[in-house]
């Protein structure tokens, strides 16, 4: 007869929290998963998998909006460029004169 009785644990699942002092069951607050994406342009053809199961072929010259982790991997390997990055200022400086060049004057 003991096993036929309803228990508080019969009403709890992975979305619930039980207060062991009061026995109160409350819904668990689940943080919404935020997927950060990045817009890239492929510089070379490369295979990749967004879900870890299906292999896709990413074509050179094509723009993609991919999860940040995947876009970063393509950029680091030189397969893609980040289209969202702000252009960086490049400074051209004259090379310093060496001691040998100064001595020759």
Short mmCIF file of N, CA, C and O in Angstrom, two decimals:
data_model
loop_
_atom_site.label_atom_id
_atom_site.label_comp_id
_atom_site.label_asym_id
_atom_site.label_seq_id
_atom_site.Cartn_x
_atom_site.Cartn_y
_atom_site.Cartn_z
N UNK A 1 0.81 -1.19 0.00
CA UNK A 1 0.00 0.00 0.00
C UNK A 1 0.86 1.27 0.00
O UNK A 1 0.46 2.26 -0.54
N UNK A 2 2.02 1.20 0.55
CA UNK A 2 2.91 2.36 0.63
C UNK A 2 3.28 2.87 -0.76
O UNK A 2 3.37 4.06 -0.98
N UNK A 3 3.47 2.00 -1.74
CA UNK A 3 3.89 2.40 -3.07
C UNK A 3 2.77 2.97 -3.91
O UNK A 3 3.01 3.57 -4.93
N UNK A 4 1.52 2.79 -3.52
CA UNK A 4 0.40 3.31 -4.28
C UNK A 4 0.07 4.75 -3.91
O UNK A 4 -0.73 5.38 -4.57
N UNK A 5 0.67 5.25 -2.85
CA UNK A 5 0.37 6.61 -2.42
C UNK A 5 1.15 7.62 -3.27
O UNK A 5 2.26 7.37 -3.70
N UNK A 6 0.52 8.74 -3.49
CA UNK A 6 1.15 9.81 -4.26
C UNK A 6 2.22 10.48 -3.41
O UNK A 6 2.04 10.71 -2.23
N UNK A 7 3.32 10.80 -4.03
CA UNK A 7 4.42 11.46 -3.37
C UNK A 7 4.60 12.84 -3.99
O UNK A 7 4.20 13.08 -5.13
N UNK A 8 5.22 13.74 -3.25
CA UNK A 8 5.50 15.07 -3.78
C UNK A 8 6.43 14.96 -4.98
O UNK A 8 6.36 15.75 -5.91
N UNK A 9 7.25 13.93 -5.01
CA UNK A 9 8.19 13.76 -6.11
C UNK A 9 7.50 13.32 -7.41
O UNK A 9 8.08 13.40 -8.47
N UNK A 10 6.26 12.87 -7.33
CA UNK A 10 5.50 12.54 -8.53
C UNK A 10 5.13 13.79 -9.33
O UNK A 10 4.76 13.69 -10.49
N UNK A 11 5.20 14.93 -8.71
CA UNK A 11 4.78 16.18 -9.35
C UNK A 11 5.97 17.07 -9.73
O UNK A 11 5.79 18.21 -10.11
N UNK A 12 7.17 16.54 -9.59
CA UNK A 12 8.37 17.31 -9.86
C UNK A 12 9.02 16.76 -11.13
O UNK A 12 9.10 15.56 -11.32
N UNK A 13 9.45 17.65 -12.00
CA UNK A 13 10.22 17.24 -13.17
C UNK A 13 11.41 18.18 -13.32
O UNK A 13 11.71 18.96 -12.41
N UNK A 14 12.10 18.12 -14.46
CA UNK A 14 13.31 18.93 -14.64
C UNK A 14 13.03 20.43 -14.69
O UNK A 14 13.94 21.24 -14.63
N UNK A 15 11.75 20.82 -14.80
CA UNK A 15 11.43 22.25 -14.82
C UNK A 15 10.89 22.73 -13.47
O UNK A 15 10.36 23.82 -13.38
N UNK A 16 11.03 21.90 -12.44
CA UNK A 16 10.50 22.25 -11.12
C UNK A 16 11.59 22.27 -10.07
O UNK A 16 12.59 21.58 -10.18
N UNK A 17 11.33 23.06 -9.03
CA UNK A 17 12.19 23.10 -7.85
C UNK A 17 11.30 22.80 -6.65
O UNK A 17 10.21 23.33 -6.54
N UNK A 18 11.80 21.96 -5.75
CA UNK A 18 11.04 21.65 -4.54
C UNK A 18 11.78 22.20 -3.34
O UNK A 18 12.99 22.03 -3.21
N UNK A 19 11.06 22.90 -2.48
CA UNK A 19 11.62 23.40 -1.23
C UNK A 19 11.47 22.27 -0.23
O UNK A 19 10.36 21.90 0.15
N UNK A 20 12.58 21.70 0.22
CA UNK A 20 12.53 20.53 1.10
C UNK A 20 11.99 20.86 2.49
O UNK A 20 11.51 19.98 3.18
N UNK A 21 12.02 22.12 2.89
CA UNK A 21 11.47 22.50 4.21
C UNK A 21 9.95 22.60 4.17
O UNK A 21 9.27 22.14 5.06
N UNK A 22 9.43 23.22 3.10
CA UNK A 22 7.98 23.46 3.05
C UNK A 22 7.25 22.48 2.13
O UNK A 22 6.04 22.33 2.23
N UNK A 23 7.98 21.81 1.24
CA UNK A 23 7.36 20.91 0.28
C UNK A 23 6.74 21.64 -0.90
O UNK A 23 6.09 21.04 -1.75
N UNK A 24 6.96 22.94 -0.99
CA UNK A 24 6.39 23.74 -2.07
C UNK A 24 7.13 23.47 -3.38
O UNK A 24 8.35 23.41 -3.43
N UNK A 25 6.38 23.29 -4.45
CA UNK A 25 6.95 23.06 -5.78
C UNK A 25 6.78 24.34 -6.59
O UNK A 25 5.68 24.87 -6.71
N UNK A 26 7.87 24.84 -7.13
CA UNK A 26 7.82 26.05 -7.94
C UNK A 26 8.52 25.78 -9.27
O UNK A 26 9.42 24.93 -9.35
N UNK A 27 8.11 26.48 -10.32
CA UNK A 27 8.78 26.29 -11.60
C UNK A 27 10.21 26.84 -11.55
O UNK A 27 10.46 27.86 -10.92
N UNK A 28 11.10 26.14 -12.18
CA UNK A 28 12.49 26.56 -12.25
C UNK A 28 12.59 27.67 -13.29
O UNK A 28 12.01 27.58 -14.36
N UNK A 29 13.32 28.71 -12.96
CA UNK A 29 13.54 29.77 -13.93
C UNK A 29 14.68 29.33 -14.83
O UNK A 29 15.79 29.08 -14.39
N UNK A 30 14.36 29.20 -16.09
CA UNK A 30 15.34 28.74 -17.06
C UNK A 30 15.86 29.94 -17.81
O UNK A 30 15.09 30.74 -18.34
N UNK A 31 17.18 30.06 -17.84
CA UNK A 31 17.78 31.14 -18.61
C UNK A 31 17.62 30.82 -20.09
O UNK A 31 17.87 29.71 -20.53
N UNK A 32 17.17 31.81 -20.81
CA UNK A 32 17.01 31.63 -22.25
C UNK A 32 18.39 31.59 -22.88
O UNK A 32 19.26 32.40 -22.58
N UNK A 33 18.60 30.59 -23.72
CA UNK A 33 19.89 30.48 -24.39
C UNK A 33 19.95 31.50 -25.51
O UNK A 33 19.11 31.53 -26.38
N UNK A 34 20.97 32.30 -25.45
CA UNK A 34 21.15 33.33 -26.47
C UNK A 34 22.26 32.87 -27.39
O UNK A 34 23.38 32.61 -26.95
N UNK A 35 21.94 32.74 -28.64
CA UNK A 35 22.93 32.31 -29.63
C UNK A 35 23.46 33.55 -30.32
O UNK A 35 22.73 34.27 -30.98
N UNK A 36 24.72 33.83 -30.11
CA UNK A 36 25.34 34.98 -30.76
C UNK A 36 25.82 34.56 -32.14
O UNK A 36 26.44 33.52 -32.30
N UNK A 37 25.51 35.38 -33.12
CA UNK A 37 25.91 35.07 -34.48
C UNK A 37 26.82 36.16 -35.02
O UNK A 37 26.89 37.26 -34.47
N UNK A 38 27.50 35.83 -36.10
CA UNK A 38 28.41 36.76 -36.74
C UNK A 38 28.25 36.61 -38.25
O UNK A 38 28.13 35.50 -38.75
N UNK A 39 28.25 37.72 -38.94
CA UNK A 39 28.18 37.69 -40.40
C UNK A 39 29.61 37.64 -40.93
O UNK A 39 30.45 38.47 -40.57
N UNK A 40 29.86 36.62 -41.77
CA UNK A 40 31.19 36.45 -42.35
C UNK A 40 31.07 36.28 -43.86
O UNK A 40 30.00 35.99 -44.38
N UNK A 41 32.19 36.47 -44.54
CA UNK A 41 32.27 36.17 -45.96
C UNK A 41 33.40 35.16 -46.12
O UNK A 41 34.53 35.38 -45.69
N UNK A 42 33.07 34.05 -46.75
CA UNK A 42 34.05 32.99 -46.94
C UNK A 42 35.06 33.43 -47.99
O UNK A 42 34.71 33.97 -49.04
N UNK A 43 36.34 33.20 -47.70
CA UNK A 43 37.42 33.50 -48.63
C UNK A 43 37.84 32.25 -49.40
O UNK A 43 38.39 32.34 -50.48
N UNK A 44 37.60 31.08 -48.78
CA UNK A 44 37.92 29.79 -49.39
C UNK A 44 36.75 28.84 -49.15
O UNK A 44 35.99 29.01 -48.20
N UNK A 45 36.61 27.83 -49.98
CA UNK A 45 35.63 26.78 -49.73
C UNK A 45 36.06 25.99 -48.50
O UNK A 45 37.26 25.70 -48.34
N UNK A 46 35.11 25.65 -47.64
CA UNK A 46 35.44 24.88 -46.44
C UNK A 46 34.22 24.11 -45.97
O UNK A 46 33.10 24.62 -46.03
N UNK A 47 34.42 22.90 -45.44
CA UNK A 47 33.31 22.17 -44.84
C UNK A 47 33.14 22.62 -43.40
O UNK A 47 34.07 23.11 -42.76
N UNK A 48 31.94 22.45 -42.86
CA UNK A 48 31.68 22.79 -41.48
C UNK A 48 30.37 22.20 -41.03
O UNK A 48 29.56 21.75 -41.84
N UNK A 49 30.15 22.19 -39.72
CA UNK A 49 28.93 21.63 -39.16
C UNK A 49 28.42 22.51 -38.04
O UNK A 49 29.09 22.68 -37.02
N UNK A 50 27.25 23.09 -38.22
CA UNK A 50 26.65 23.95 -37.20
C UNK A 50 26.14 23.11 -36.04
O UNK A 50 26.29 23.46 -34.88
N UNK A 51 25.56 21.94 -36.34
CA UNK A 51 24.98 21.10 -35.29
C UNK A 51 25.87 19.95 -34.84
O UNK A 51 25.52 19.20 -33.95
N UNK A 52 27.04 19.79 -35.44
CA UNK A 52 27.94 18.71 -35.06
C UNK A 52 27.59 17.38 -35.70
O UNK A 52 28.23 16.38 -35.43
N UNK A 53 26.56 17.36 -36.54
CA UNK A 53 26.12 16.11 -37.16
C UNK A 53 26.16 16.23 -38.68
O UNK A 53 26.73 15.41 -39.37
N UNK A 54 25.53 17.26 -39.20
CA UNK A 54 25.40 17.46 -40.64
C UNK A 54 26.55 18.31 -41.17
O UNK A 54 26.77 19.41 -40.68
N UNK A 55 27.26 17.78 -42.15
CA UNK A 55 28.36 18.54 -42.77
C UNK A 55 27.79 19.41 -43.89
O UNK A 55 27.06 18.92 -44.73
N UNK A 56 28.13 20.68 -43.84
CA UNK A 56 27.73 21.62 -44.89
C UNK A 56 28.98 22.11 -45.60
O UNK A 56 30.07 22.12 -45.01
N UNK A 57 28.83 22.53 -46.83
CA UNK A 57 29.95 23.09 -47.58
C UNK A 57 29.72 24.59 -47.74
O UNK A 57 28.71 25.01 -48.29
N UNK A 58 30.64 25.36 -47.21
CA UNK A 58 30.55 26.82 -47.26
C UNK A 58 31.41 27.29 -48.43
O UNK A 58 32.59 27.00 -48.51
N UNK A 59 30.77 28.04 -49.33
CA UNK A 59 31.37 28.43 -50.60
C UNK A 59 32.14 29.75 -50.50
O UNK A 59 31.66 30.71 -49.89
N UNK A 60 33.28 29.82 -51.13
CA UNK A 60 34.07 31.05 -51.19
C UNK A 60 33.26 32.15 -51.88
O UNK A 60 32.55 31.89 -52.84
N UNK A 61 33.36 33.37 -51.35
CA UNK A 61 32.65 34.51 -51.93
C UNK A 61 31.22 34.66 -51.43
O UNK A 61 30.56 35.64 -51.75
N UNK A 62 30.74 33.72 -50.62
CA UNK A 62 29.37 33.76 -50.12
C UNK A 62 29.37 34.28 -48.68
O UNK A 62 30.26 33.96 -47.90
N UNK A 63 28.33 35.07 -48.35
CA UNK A 63 28.18 35.59 -46.99
C UNK A 63 27.28 34.65 -46.19
O UNK A 63 26.29 34.14 -46.71
N UNK A 64 27.64 34.44 -44.92
CA UNK A 64 26.87 33.57 -44.03
C UNK A 64 26.70 34.26 -42.68
O UNK A 64 27.57 35.00 -42.23
N UNK A 65 25.59 33.97 -42.02
CA UNK A 65 25.35 34.40 -40.66
C UNK A 65 25.44 33.13 -39.81
O UNK A 65 24.51 32.33 -39.78
N UNK A 66 26.59 32.94 -39.15
CA UNK A 66 26.88 31.70 -38.44
C UNK A 66 27.01 31.93 -36.94
O UNK A 66 27.27 33.06 -36.51
N UNK A 67 26.88 30.86 -36.13
CA UNK A 67 27.16 31.01 -34.70
C UNK A 67 28.58 31.54 -34.52
O UNK A 67 29.49 31.20 -35.29
N UNK A 68 28.76 32.39 -33.53
CA UNK A 68 30.04 33.08 -33.32
C UNK A 68 31.20 32.10 -33.21
O UNK A 68 32.25 32.32 -33.78
N UNK A 69 31.02 30.99 -32.50
CA UNK A 69 32.12 30.03 -32.33
C UNK A 69 32.58 29.47 -33.67
O UNK A 69 33.76 29.27 -33.89
N UNK A 70 31.64 29.24 -34.58
CA UNK A 70 31.99 28.67 -35.88
C UNK A 70 32.62 29.74 -36.77
O UNK A 70 33.60 29.48 -37.47
N UNK A 71 32.06 30.94 -36.75
CA UNK A 71 32.62 32.04 -37.53
C UNK A 71 34.05 32.33 -37.09
O UNK A 71 34.93 32.52 -37.93
N UNK A 72 34.28 32.35 -35.78
CA UNK A 72 35.63 32.59 -35.26
C UNK A 72 36.60 31.52 -35.76
O UNK A 72 37.74 31.83 -36.10
N UNK A 73 36.16 30.26 -35.79
CA UNK A 73 37.03 29.18 -36.25
C UNK A 73 37.43 29.39 -37.72
O UNK A 73 38.60 29.22 -38.09
N UNK A 74 36.47 29.78 -38.56
CA UNK A 74 36.77 30.03 -39.97
C UNK A 74 37.72 31.22 -40.12
O UNK A 74 38.63 31.20 -40.95
N UNK A 75 37.51 32.26 -39.33
CA UNK A 75 38.35 33.46 -39.40
C UNK A 75 39.78 33.15 -38.96
O UNK A 75 40.74 33.54 -39.62
N UNK A 76 39.92 32.43 -37.85
CA UNK A 76 41.25 32.09 -37.32
C UNK A 76 42.04 31.26 -38.33
O UNK A 76 43.23 31.46 -38.51
N UNK A 77 41.37 30.34 -39.02
CA UNK A 77 42.05 29.49 -40.01
C UNK A 77 42.29 30.22 -41.33
O UNK A 77 42.92 29.68 -42.23
N UNK A 78 41.73 31.43 -41.47
CA UNK A 78 41.93 32.20 -42.70
C UNK A 78 40.94 31.85 -43.80
O UNK A 78 41.13 32.24 -44.94
N UNK A 79 39.89 31.10 -43.48
CA UNK A 79 38.89 30.72 -44.47
C UNK A 79 37.84 31.79 -44.69
O UNK A 79 37.09 31.73 -45.66
N UNK A 80 37.73 32.76 -43.77
CA UNK A 80 36.67 33.77 -43.86
C UNK A 80 37.14 35.08 -43.28
O UNK A 80 38.14 35.15 -42.56
N UNK A 81 36.36 36.14 -43.60
CA UNK A 81 36.61 37.45 -43.00
C UNK A 81 35.34 37.90 -42.29
O UNK A 81 34.23 37.58 -42.70
N UNK A 82 35.52 38.64 -41.22
CA UNK A 82 34.41 39.15 -40.42
C UNK A 82 33.84 40.39 -41.10
O UNK A 82 34.55 41.37 -41.30
N UNK A 83 32.57 40.34 -41.46
CA UNK A 83 31.94 41.49 -42.11
C UNK A 83 31.41 42.51 -41.10
O UNK A 83 31.04 43.61 -41.47
N UNK A 84 31.40 42.15 -39.83
CA UNK A 84 30.88 43.05 -38.79
C UNK A 84 31.98 43.85 -38.11
O UNK A 84 31.71 44.76 -37.36
N UNK A 85 33.22 43.48 -38.36
CA UNK A 85 34.34 44.16 -37.70
C UNK A 85 34.50 45.56 -38.27
O UNK A 85 34.39 45.78 -39.48
N UNK A 86 34.77 46.50 -37.40
CA UNK A 86 35.02 47.86 -37.83
C UNK A 86 36.37 47.91 -38.52
O UNK A 86 37.31 47.23 -38.11
N UNK A 87 36.48 48.68 -39.57
CA UNK A 87 37.78 48.77 -40.24
C UNK A 87 38.83 49.33 -39.29
O UNK A 87 38.54 50.23 -38.51
N UNK A 88 40.02 48.78 -39.34
CA UNK A 88 41.08 49.26 -38.46
C UNK A 88 41.95 50.24 -39.23
O UNK A 88 42.15 50.11 -40.43
N UNK A 89 42.43 51.22 -38.53
CA UNK A 89 43.29 52.23 -39.14
C UNK A 89 44.70 51.67 -39.21
O UNK A 89 45.24 51.17 -38.23
N UNK A 90 45.28 51.71 -40.37
CA UNK A 90 46.64 51.22 -40.54
C UNK A 90 47.56 52.42 -40.72
O UNK A 90 47.33 53.29 -41.56
N UNK A 91 48.61 52.46 -39.92
CA UNK A 91 49.58 53.55 -40.00
C UNK A 91 50.83 53.03 -40.70
O UNK A 91 51.33 51.96 -40.38
N UNK A 92 51.29 53.79 -41.63
CA UNK A 92 52.53 53.45 -42.32
C UNK A 92 53.60 54.38 -41.78
O UNK A 92 53.46 55.61 -41.84
N UNK A 93 54.63 53.79 -41.24
CA UNK A 93 55.71 54.60 -40.68
C UNK A 93 56.97 54.32 -41.47
O UNK A 93 57.20 53.22 -41.96
N UNK A 94 57.78 55.34 -41.56
CA UNK A 94 59.06 55.19 -42.27
C UNK A 94 59.98 54.33 -41.42
O UNK A 94 59.99 54.44 -40.19
N UNK A 95 60.75 53.46 -42.04
CA UNK A 95 61.68 52.63 -41.26
C UNK A 95 62.74 53.51 -40.61
O UNK A 95 63.17 54.52 -41.19
N UNK A 96 63.16 53.11 -39.44
CA UNK A 96 64.18 53.88 -38.72
C UNK A 96 65.53 53.68 -39.41
O UNK A 96 65.82 52.62 -39.94
N UNK A 97 66.30 54.73 -39.37
CA UNK A 97 67.63 54.62 -39.95
C UNK A 97 68.49 53.75 -39.04
O UNK A 97 68.46 53.88 -37.83
N UNK A 98 69.25 52.87 -39.66
CA UNK A 98 70.13 52.01 -38.88
C UNK A 98 71.46 52.71 -38.67
O UNK A 98 71.79 53.69 -39.36
N UNK A 99 72.24 52.21 -37.76
CA UNK A 99 73.56 52.80 -37.49
C UNK A 99 74.44 52.73 -38.73
O UNK A 99 75.21 53.63 -39.03
N UNK A 100 74.28 51.62 -39.47
CA UNK A 100 75.10 51.47 -40.69
C UNK A 100 74.71 52.52 -41.73
O UNK A 100 75.59 53.07 -42.42
N UNK A 101 73.44 52.81 -41.86
CA UNK A 101 73.00 53.82 -42.84
C UNK A 101 73.47 55.19 -42.42
O UNK A 101 73.85 56.02 -43.24
N UNK A 102 73.46 55.45 -41.10
CA UNK A 102 73.92 56.75 -40.61
C UNK A 102 75.42 56.90 -40.82
O UNK A 102 75.92 57.98 -41.10
N UNK A 103 76.15 55.80 -40.65
CA UNK A 103 77.61 55.84 -40.79
C UNK A 103 78.01 56.11 -42.24
O UNK A 103 79.05 56.70 -42.51
N UNK A 104 77.19 55.67 -43.17
CA UNK A 104 77.49 55.85 -44.59
C UNK A 104 77.25 57.25 -45.09
O UNK A 104 77.63 57.60 -46.18
N UNK A 105 76.64 58.10 -44.30
CA UNK A 105 76.32 59.46 -44.73
C UNK A 105 77.50 60.37 -44.65
O UNK A 105 78.34 60.45 -43.94
#
